[in-house]
Amino acid sequence: MIAESGPIPLAHYMALCLGDAEFGYYTQREPIGAAGDFVTAPEISQMFGELIGLWCAVTWRQLGAPAPVNLVELGPGRGTLMKDALRAIEAEPEFSAALTPHLVETGSRLRETQQQALAGTGAIWHNDLTTLPPGPLLLLANEFFDALPAQQYEKCADGWCERQVTYSDDAFQAVLAEAPSALDRAGEVGDVFELAPARTSYMADVAARLNTQGGAALIIDYGHVESANGDTLQAVRAHQAQSIYAEPGLADLTSHVDFEALCEAAVGVQAHGPVTQASFLCRLGIEARAAALRRSATPEQAADIGSALQRLLNPQQMGQLFKVMAFSPL
Ligand code: SAH
């Protein structure tokens, strides 16, 4: 298709690689887990989803315990976060009784996995936010925004030119748009800047919904607190980085989330954070939860709990790069 049409913007290439109905990565692959391409926090430890469940319960109380309430997750992967969160929420029976889980997922294979994980919970699936029922919502998104397409602009002598993808000599290749874009920002020749309209418009939709229906949103992802120049687009297959052109549709393609841009898009709502994932999980009591789990664990399980804690909290691993932000109506 690209061969026939000439160069297409990189964001369009990313959207096709990830979401194409026939060949897209999230349509055809089982990406997450040791046997897949990458591992996410809920898959590392049940503690992650449990603590987020408790965050939801506390936030629901702070909102005045609205009933009914929609517990919404964007891009739920294998359904593990929601499953662990719902189990922890059972400690707050009133909240458990008031909520309906809603999963926003476009990948048909992952939907099947989620349906198995969440059988019996009354969960309802959606392609986007538009079909959610009215009412206050608690919305969760872990590693969702990084999977929405990003554009890249490269600083040239005459301005910032958008990066595009073409197919020639039997391979996908990068080319630059002939004319510079309207982007106006400081940078050295060769610098790269990323913009992600798909992310900012999703964030604007979430903010609009919070404004009209009430509630709160919790967004967790890897990325930077302030907009900055840099090429963060990466392809990963079987836990190994590879060129973004090597195996379109077979490798995961993501880029770091620009949290400053997300905040700007969240018009009319209050932003809380970002804080690092380590700080967020520690404040929610992950150490105490780990100690409680260790008390009834075999030595082998206790070692697994220790290494999971390290992966989630260590600044060299997920602790620092991953950021957490919450949004609530003003
Ligand atoms: N939150 C999960 C999975 C992260 S991977 C976890 O932490 O394990 C990204 C998820 O977002 C996948 O479930 C993918 O199918 C989904 N996804 C990607 N683009 C989407 C879109 N536009 N709308 C809804 N879901 C999407």
Short mmCIF file of C-alpha atoms and ligand atoms in Angstrom, two decimals:
data_model
loop_
_atom_site.label_atom_id
_atom_site.label_comp_id
_atom_site.label_asym_id
_atom_site.label_seq_id
_atom_site.Cartn_x
_atom_site.Cartn_y
_atom_site.Cartn_z
CA MET A 1 0.00 0.00 0.00
CA ILE A 2 2.83 2.37 0.88
CA ALA A 3 4.65 1.30 -2.31
CA GLU A 4 1.62 2.43 -4.35
CA SER A 5 0.85 5.64 -2.55
CA GLY A 6 4.32 7.16 -2.16
CA PRO A 7 5.70 8.34 1.18
CA ILE A 8 3.30 8.49 4.14
CA PRO A 9 3.84 10.31 7.45
CA LEU A 10 5.59 8.25 10.11
CA ALA A 11 2.53 8.53 12.41
CA HIS A 12 0.42 6.96 9.66
CA TYR A 13 2.97 4.13 9.29
CA MET A 14 2.86 3.61 13.08
CA ALA A 15 -0.97 3.55 13.04
CA LEU A 16 -0.96 0.91 10.27
CA CYS A 17 1.72 -1.22 11.93
CA LEU A 18 -0.19 -1.23 15.22
CA GLY A 19 -3.84 -1.05 14.27
CA ASP A 20 -4.38 -2.33 10.71
CA ALA A 21 -7.47 -4.58 10.75
CA GLU A 22 -5.62 -7.41 8.98
CA PHE A 23 -1.90 -7.00 9.60
CA GLY A 24 -1.72 -4.70 12.65
CA TYR A 25 0.32 -5.68 15.67
CA TYR A 26 -2.51 -5.35 18.19
CA THR A 27 -4.94 -7.11 15.85
CA GLN A 28 -2.93 -10.26 15.30
CA ARG A 29 -0.37 -10.70 18.08
CA GLU A 30 -0.40 -11.65 21.77
CA PRO A 31 2.19 -9.05 22.68
CA ILE A 32 2.38 -9.01 26.46
CA GLY A 33 4.16 -11.42 28.82
CA ALA A 34 7.33 -13.50 29.05
CA ALA A 35 6.40 -15.42 25.87
CA GLY A 36 5.40 -12.20 24.06
CA ASP A 37 7.33 -9.06 23.20
CA PHE A 38 7.22 -6.94 26.36
CA VAL A 39 6.13 -7.13 30.00
CA THR A 40 4.04 -4.46 31.71
CA ALA A 41 3.72 -3.59 35.40
CA PRO A 42 0.46 -5.51 36.04
CA GLU A 43 2.11 -8.61 34.56
CA ILE A 44 5.13 -8.20 36.84
CA SER A 45 3.13 -8.38 40.05
CA GLN A 46 -0.45 -8.55 41.35
CA MET A 47 0.56 -5.75 43.76
CA PHE A 48 0.38 -3.19 40.94
CA GLY A 49 -3.29 -3.77 40.08
CA GLU A 50 -4.23 -4.21 43.73
CA LEU A 51 -2.80 -0.84 44.73
CA ILE A 52 -4.51 0.84 41.79
CA GLY A 53 -7.76 -0.79 42.91
CA LEU A 54 -7.24 0.77 46.34
CA TRP A 55 -6.47 4.14 44.72
CA CYS A 56 -9.84 3.84 42.94
CA ALA A 57 -11.65 2.98 46.18
CA VAL A 58 -10.12 5.93 48.05
CA THR A 59 -10.78 8.31 45.15
CA TRP A 60 -14.38 7.08 44.88
CA ARG A 61 -14.88 7.95 48.58
CA GLN A 62 -13.31 11.40 47.97
CA LEU A 63 -15.77 11.93 45.12
CA GLY A 64 -18.65 11.39 47.57
CA ALA A 65 -19.21 7.67 46.82
CA PRO A 66 -21.31 8.17 43.63
CA ALA A 67 -23.48 5.21 42.60
CA PRO A 68 -23.62 3.91 39.95
CA VAL A 69 -20.05 4.57 38.77
CA ASN A 70 -18.12 3.50 35.66
CA LEU A 71 -14.69 1.93 36.22
CA VAL A 72 -13.08 2.42 32.80
CA GLU A 73 -9.76 1.07 31.56
CA LEU A 74 -8.15 2.14 28.28
CA GLY A 75 -6.05 -0.51 26.51
CA PRO A 76 -6.38 -3.25 29.13
CA GLY A 77 -3.85 -5.71 27.60
CA ARG A 78 -4.43 -9.13 29.16
CA GLY A 79 -7.02 -7.78 31.63
CA THR A 80 -4.68 -8.37 34.57
CA LEU A 81 -4.74 -4.86 36.03
CA MET A 82 -8.56 -4.77 36.07
CA LYS A 83 -8.76 -8.29 37.52
CA ASP A 84 -6.33 -7.50 40.36
CA ALA A 85 -7.96 -4.10 40.98
CA LEU A 86 -11.45 -5.65 41.23
CA ARG A 87 -10.16 -8.23 43.73
CA ALA A 88 -8.66 -5.49 45.94
CA ILE A 89 -11.84 -3.41 45.61
CA GLU A 90 -13.82 -6.24 47.24
CA ALA A 91 -12.44 -4.83 50.51
CA GLU A 92 -14.82 -1.88 49.89
CA PRO A 93 -18.14 -3.72 49.22
CA GLU A 94 -20.17 -0.55 48.63
CA PHE A 95 -17.83 0.52 45.85
CA SER A 96 -17.78 -3.04 44.44
CA ALA A 97 -21.57 -3.00 44.29
CA ALA A 98 -21.74 0.48 42.72
CA LEU A 99 -19.28 -0.06 39.84
CA THR A 100 -19.45 -1.53 36.37
CA PRO A 101 -16.12 -2.29 34.63
CA HIS A 102 -15.78 -0.88 31.10
CA LEU A 103 -12.86 -1.92 28.88
CA VAL A 104 -11.88 0.20 25.88
CA GLU A 105 -9.99 -2.11 23.52
CA THR A 106 -9.62 -2.16 19.74
CA GLY A 107 -7.53 -5.35 19.43
CA SER A 108 -9.79 -8.36 18.86
CA ARG A 109 -7.31 -11.01 20.06
CA LEU A 110 -6.58 -9.15 23.28
CA ARG A 111 -10.31 -8.70 23.84
CA GLU A 112 -10.69 -12.48 23.96
CA THR A 113 -7.92 -12.73 26.56
CA GLN A 114 -9.58 -9.95 28.58
CA GLN A 115 -12.98 -11.66 28.37
CA GLN A 116 -11.48 -14.81 29.87
CA ALA A 117 -9.68 -12.90 32.63
CA LEU A 118 -12.80 -10.90 33.54
CA ALA A 119 -15.49 -13.56 33.13
CA GLY A 120 -18.26 -13.08 35.68
CA THR A 121 -17.43 -9.45 36.48
CA GLY A 122 -20.17 -7.91 34.32
CA ALA A 123 -17.54 -6.03 32.27
CA ILE A 124 -18.58 -4.29 29.05
CA TRP A 125 -16.26 -3.68 26.06
CA HIS A 126 -16.00 -0.57 23.88
CA ASN A 127 -13.98 0.60 20.87
CA ASP A 128 -13.69 4.15 22.21
CA LEU A 129 -15.14 6.49 24.82
CA THR A 130 -18.23 7.44 22.85
CA THR A 131 -20.28 4.36 23.82
CA LEU A 132 -19.62 4.62 27.58
CA PRO A 133 -22.85 5.13 29.52
CA PRO A 134 -23.30 8.51 31.18
CA GLY A 135 -22.29 8.92 34.81
CA PRO A 136 -19.17 9.57 36.87
CA LEU A 137 -16.09 7.58 35.92
CA LEU A 138 -12.83 6.37 37.37
CA LEU A 139 -10.58 5.94 34.36
CA LEU A 140 -7.30 3.98 34.26
CA ALA A 141 -4.70 3.86 31.49
CA ASN A 142 -1.44 1.97 31.94
CA GLU A 143 0.90 1.99 28.93
CA PHE A 144 -1.99 3.07 26.70
CA PHE A 145 -0.89 6.50 25.48
CA ASP A 146 2.58 5.31 24.38
CA ALA A 147 0.85 2.93 21.95
CA LEU A 148 -1.01 5.71 20.11
CA PRO A 149 0.86 7.02 17.04
CA ALA A 150 3.36 9.89 17.19
CA GLN A 151 4.68 12.17 14.46
CA GLN A 152 8.38 13.02 14.16
CA TYR A 153 9.90 16.25 12.86
CA GLU A 154 13.58 16.65 12.04
CA LYS A 155 15.32 20.02 12.21
CA CYS A 156 16.76 20.94 8.82
CA ALA A 157 18.50 24.11 7.62
CA ASP A 158 15.15 25.62 6.55
CA GLY A 159 12.92 24.41 9.41
CA TRP A 160 11.36 21.27 10.91
CA CYS A 161 10.53 18.66 8.24
CA GLU A 162 8.14 15.81 8.99
CA ARG A 163 9.60 12.32 8.83
CA GLN A 164 7.85 10.03 6.38
CA VAL A 165 8.12 6.39 5.36
CA THR A 166 8.56 5.06 1.86
CA TYR A 167 9.03 1.60 0.36
CA SER A 168 11.88 1.14 -2.08
CA ASP A 169 14.56 -1.48 -2.79
CA ASP A 170 12.38 -4.07 -0.99
CA ALA A 171 12.49 -2.22 2.33
CA PHE A 172 10.73 0.48 4.31
CA GLN A 173 12.87 3.58 4.63
CA ALA A 174 12.77 7.01 6.21
CA VAL A 175 12.46 10.12 4.02
CA LEU A 176 11.79 13.73 4.92
CA ALA A 177 8.89 15.80 3.66
CA GLU A 178 10.15 18.13 0.95
CA ALA A 179 8.78 21.30 2.51
CA PRO A 180 9.29 22.29 6.15
CA SER A 181 6.28 22.18 8.46
CA ALA A 182 4.83 25.09 10.44
CA LEU A 183 6.47 23.77 13.65
CA ASP A 184 8.34 26.57 15.36
CA ARG A 185 10.71 25.62 18.17
CA ALA A 186 14.40 25.81 19.07
CA GLY A 187 16.72 23.02 17.94
CA GLU A 188 20.00 22.13 16.22
CA VAL A 189 20.07 20.69 12.72
CA GLY A 190 19.45 16.93 13.09
CA ASP A 191 17.35 17.26 16.27
CA VAL A 192 14.05 15.40 16.38
CA PHE A 193 10.79 16.55 17.99
CA GLU A 194 7.74 14.35 18.47
CA LEU A 195 4.10 15.42 18.42
CA ALA A 196 1.24 13.00 19.03
CA PRO A 197 -2.13 14.45 18.01
CA ALA A 198 -3.76 11.01 18.52
CA ARG A 199 -2.71 11.18 22.18
CA THR A 200 -3.62 14.77 22.83
CA SER A 201 -7.04 14.38 21.23
CA TYR A 202 -7.72 11.23 23.32
CA MET A 203 -6.67 13.16 26.42
CA ALA A 204 -8.95 16.06 25.46
CA ASP A 205 -11.86 13.60 25.14
CA VAL A 206 -11.10 12.14 28.59
CA ALA A 207 -10.95 15.65 30.07
CA ALA A 208 -14.25 16.64 28.43
CA ARG A 209 -15.89 13.55 29.85
CA LEU A 210 -14.55 14.24 33.35
CA ASN A 211 -15.92 17.76 33.07
CA THR A 212 -19.41 16.71 32.09
CA GLN A 213 -19.77 13.47 34.10
CA GLY A 214 -17.42 13.94 37.07
CA GLY A 215 -14.81 11.48 38.33
CA ALA A 216 -11.05 11.09 38.02
CA ALA A 217 -8.47 9.63 35.63
CA LEU A 218 -5.16 7.93 36.43
CA ILE A 219 -2.57 7.75 33.68
CA ILE A 220 0.63 5.74 33.96
CA ASP A 221 3.21 5.60 31.22
CA TYR A 222 6.87 6.03 30.37
CA GLY A 223 7.85 9.46 29.27
CA HIS A 224 9.08 12.91 30.14
CA VAL A 225 7.62 15.59 32.38
CA GLU A 226 8.48 18.47 30.01
CA SER A 227 8.30 18.63 26.22
CA ALA A 228 11.83 18.11 24.86
CA ASN A 229 13.61 17.37 21.60
CA GLY A 230 14.61 13.71 21.18
CA ASP A 231 13.88 10.59 19.13
CA THR A 232 12.13 8.10 21.45
CA LEU A 233 10.36 5.94 18.87
CA GLN A 234 11.25 2.29 19.41
CA ALA A 235 10.35 -1.14 18.08
CA VAL A 236 10.50 -4.20 20.32
CA ARG A 237 10.01 -7.86 19.47
CA ALA A 238 10.63 -10.75 21.86
CA HIS A 239 12.10 -8.32 24.41
CA GLN A 240 14.74 -7.10 21.91
CA ALA A 241 14.91 -3.64 20.35
CA GLN A 242 14.94 -3.57 16.55
CA SER A 243 14.61 -1.10 13.70
CA ILE A 244 11.10 0.32 13.35
CA TYR A 245 11.23 -0.75 9.68
CA ALA A 246 12.36 -4.37 10.22
CA GLU A 247 9.09 -6.23 10.81
CA PRO A 248 6.04 -3.96 10.49
CA GLY A 249 3.03 -5.49 12.26
CA LEU A 250 5.17 -8.04 14.09
CA ALA A 251 6.99 -5.71 16.50
CA ASP A 252 5.56 -3.32 19.07
CA LEU A 253 6.08 0.34 18.16
CA THR A 254 5.91 2.99 20.87
CA SER A 255 7.35 6.33 21.86
CA HIS A 256 7.70 8.16 25.16
CA VAL A 257 4.70 10.13 26.35
CA ASP A 258 5.13 13.91 26.58
CA PHE A 259 3.25 14.60 29.84
CA GLU A 260 3.45 18.37 29.34
CA ALA A 261 1.57 17.97 26.05
CA LEU A 262 -1.01 15.71 27.75
CA CYS A 263 -1.57 18.35 30.45
CA GLU A 264 -2.04 21.08 27.84
CA ALA A 265 -4.61 18.89 26.10
CA ALA A 266 -6.52 18.24 29.32
CA VAL A 267 -8.48 21.45 29.03
CA GLY A 268 -10.61 22.52 31.99
CA VAL A 269 -9.50 19.80 34.41
CA GLN A 270 -7.04 19.85 37.26
CA ALA A 271 -3.76 17.95 36.77
CA HIS A 272 -2.08 16.21 39.71
CA GLY A 273 1.57 15.23 39.28
CA PRO A 274 3.30 13.74 37.43
CA VAL A 275 5.16 11.77 40.08
CA THR A 276 7.43 8.81 39.41
CA GLN A 277 5.96 5.32 39.51
CA ALA A 278 8.27 4.47 42.44
CA SER A 279 6.99 7.40 44.47
CA PHE A 280 3.34 6.66 43.61
CA LEU A 281 3.53 2.96 44.53
CA CYS A 282 5.49 3.64 47.72
CA ARG A 283 2.97 6.25 48.86
CA LEU A 284 0.18 3.71 48.26
CA GLY A 285 2.01 1.23 50.53
CA ILE A 286 3.58 -1.28 48.15
CA GLU A 287 6.26 -2.17 50.72
CA ALA A 288 3.59 -3.09 53.30
CA ARG A 289 1.66 -5.10 50.70
CA ALA A 290 4.86 -6.96 49.73
CA ALA A 291 5.58 -7.73 53.39
CA ALA A 292 2.03 -9.09 53.85
CA LEU A 293 2.36 -11.32 50.77
CA ARG A 294 5.79 -12.54 51.91
CA ARG A 295 4.37 -13.75 55.23
CA SER A 296 2.42 -16.54 53.52
CA ALA A 297 4.91 -17.15 50.68
CA THR A 298 7.33 -20.01 50.04
CA PRO A 299 11.02 -18.95 49.90
CA GLU A 300 10.82 -19.06 46.10
CA GLN A 301 7.67 -16.90 46.03
CA ALA A 302 9.26 -14.48 48.51
CA ALA A 303 12.23 -14.09 46.15
CA ASP A 304 9.82 -13.40 43.25
CA ILE A 305 8.04 -10.72 45.30
CA GLY A 306 11.42 -9.10 46.03
CA SER A 307 12.45 -9.05 42.39
CA ALA A 308 9.04 -7.71 41.28
CA LEU A 309 9.38 -4.90 43.80
CA GLN A 310 12.80 -4.08 42.34
CA ARG A 311 11.50 -4.01 38.77
CA LEU A 312 8.62 -1.72 39.66
CA LEU A 313 10.53 0.66 41.94
CA ASN A 314 14.20 0.69 40.96
CA PRO A 315 15.15 3.97 39.21
CA GLN A 316 17.26 1.98 36.70
CA GLN A 317 14.19 -0.11 35.82
CA MET A 318 10.57 1.16 35.84
CA GLY A 319 10.69 3.34 38.97
CA GLN A 320 11.89 6.59 37.41
CA LEU A 321 11.05 6.51 33.70
CA PHE A 322 7.40 5.65 34.36
CA LYS A 323 5.31 8.59 35.53
CA VAL A 324 1.85 8.76 37.08
CA MET A 325 -0.64 11.60 36.62
CA ALA A 326 -4.17 12.05 37.84
CA PHE A 327 -6.82 14.40 36.45
CA SER A 328 -10.03 15.59 38.11
CA PRO A 329 -12.66 18.20 37.33
CA LEU A 330 -11.80 21.71 38.56
N1 SAH B 1 -2.56 -1.73 29.90
C1 SAH B 1 -2.04 -3.03 29.52
C2 SAH B 1 -1.60 -3.12 28.07
C3 SAH B 1 -0.73 -2.09 27.48
S1 SAH B 1 -0.41 -2.39 25.76
C4 SAH B 1 -0.94 -3.42 30.47
O1 SAH B 1 -0.50 -2.60 31.24
O2 SAH B 1 -0.53 -4.59 30.43
C5 SAH B 1 -1.53 -1.27 24.94
C6 SAH B 1 -2.97 -1.69 24.96
O3 SAH B 1 -3.73 -0.67 24.31
C7 SAH B 1 -3.33 -2.97 24.26
O4 SAH B 1 -4.36 -3.61 24.96
C8 SAH B 1 -3.80 -2.48 22.89
O5 SAH B 1 -4.58 -3.41 22.17
C9 SAH B 1 -4.57 -1.26 23.30
N2 SAH B 1 -4.79 -0.24 22.27
C10 SAH B 1 -3.88 0.26 21.41
N3 SAH B 1 -4.43 1.27 20.68
C11 SAH B 1 -5.71 1.40 21.12
C12 SAH B 1 -6.80 2.27 20.78
N4 SAH B 1 -6.68 3.21 19.85
N5 SAH B 1 -7.96 2.14 21.47
C13 SAH B 1 -8.10 1.20 22.44
N6 SAH B 1 -7.11 0.35 22.80
C14 SAH B 1 -5.94 0.44 22.14
#
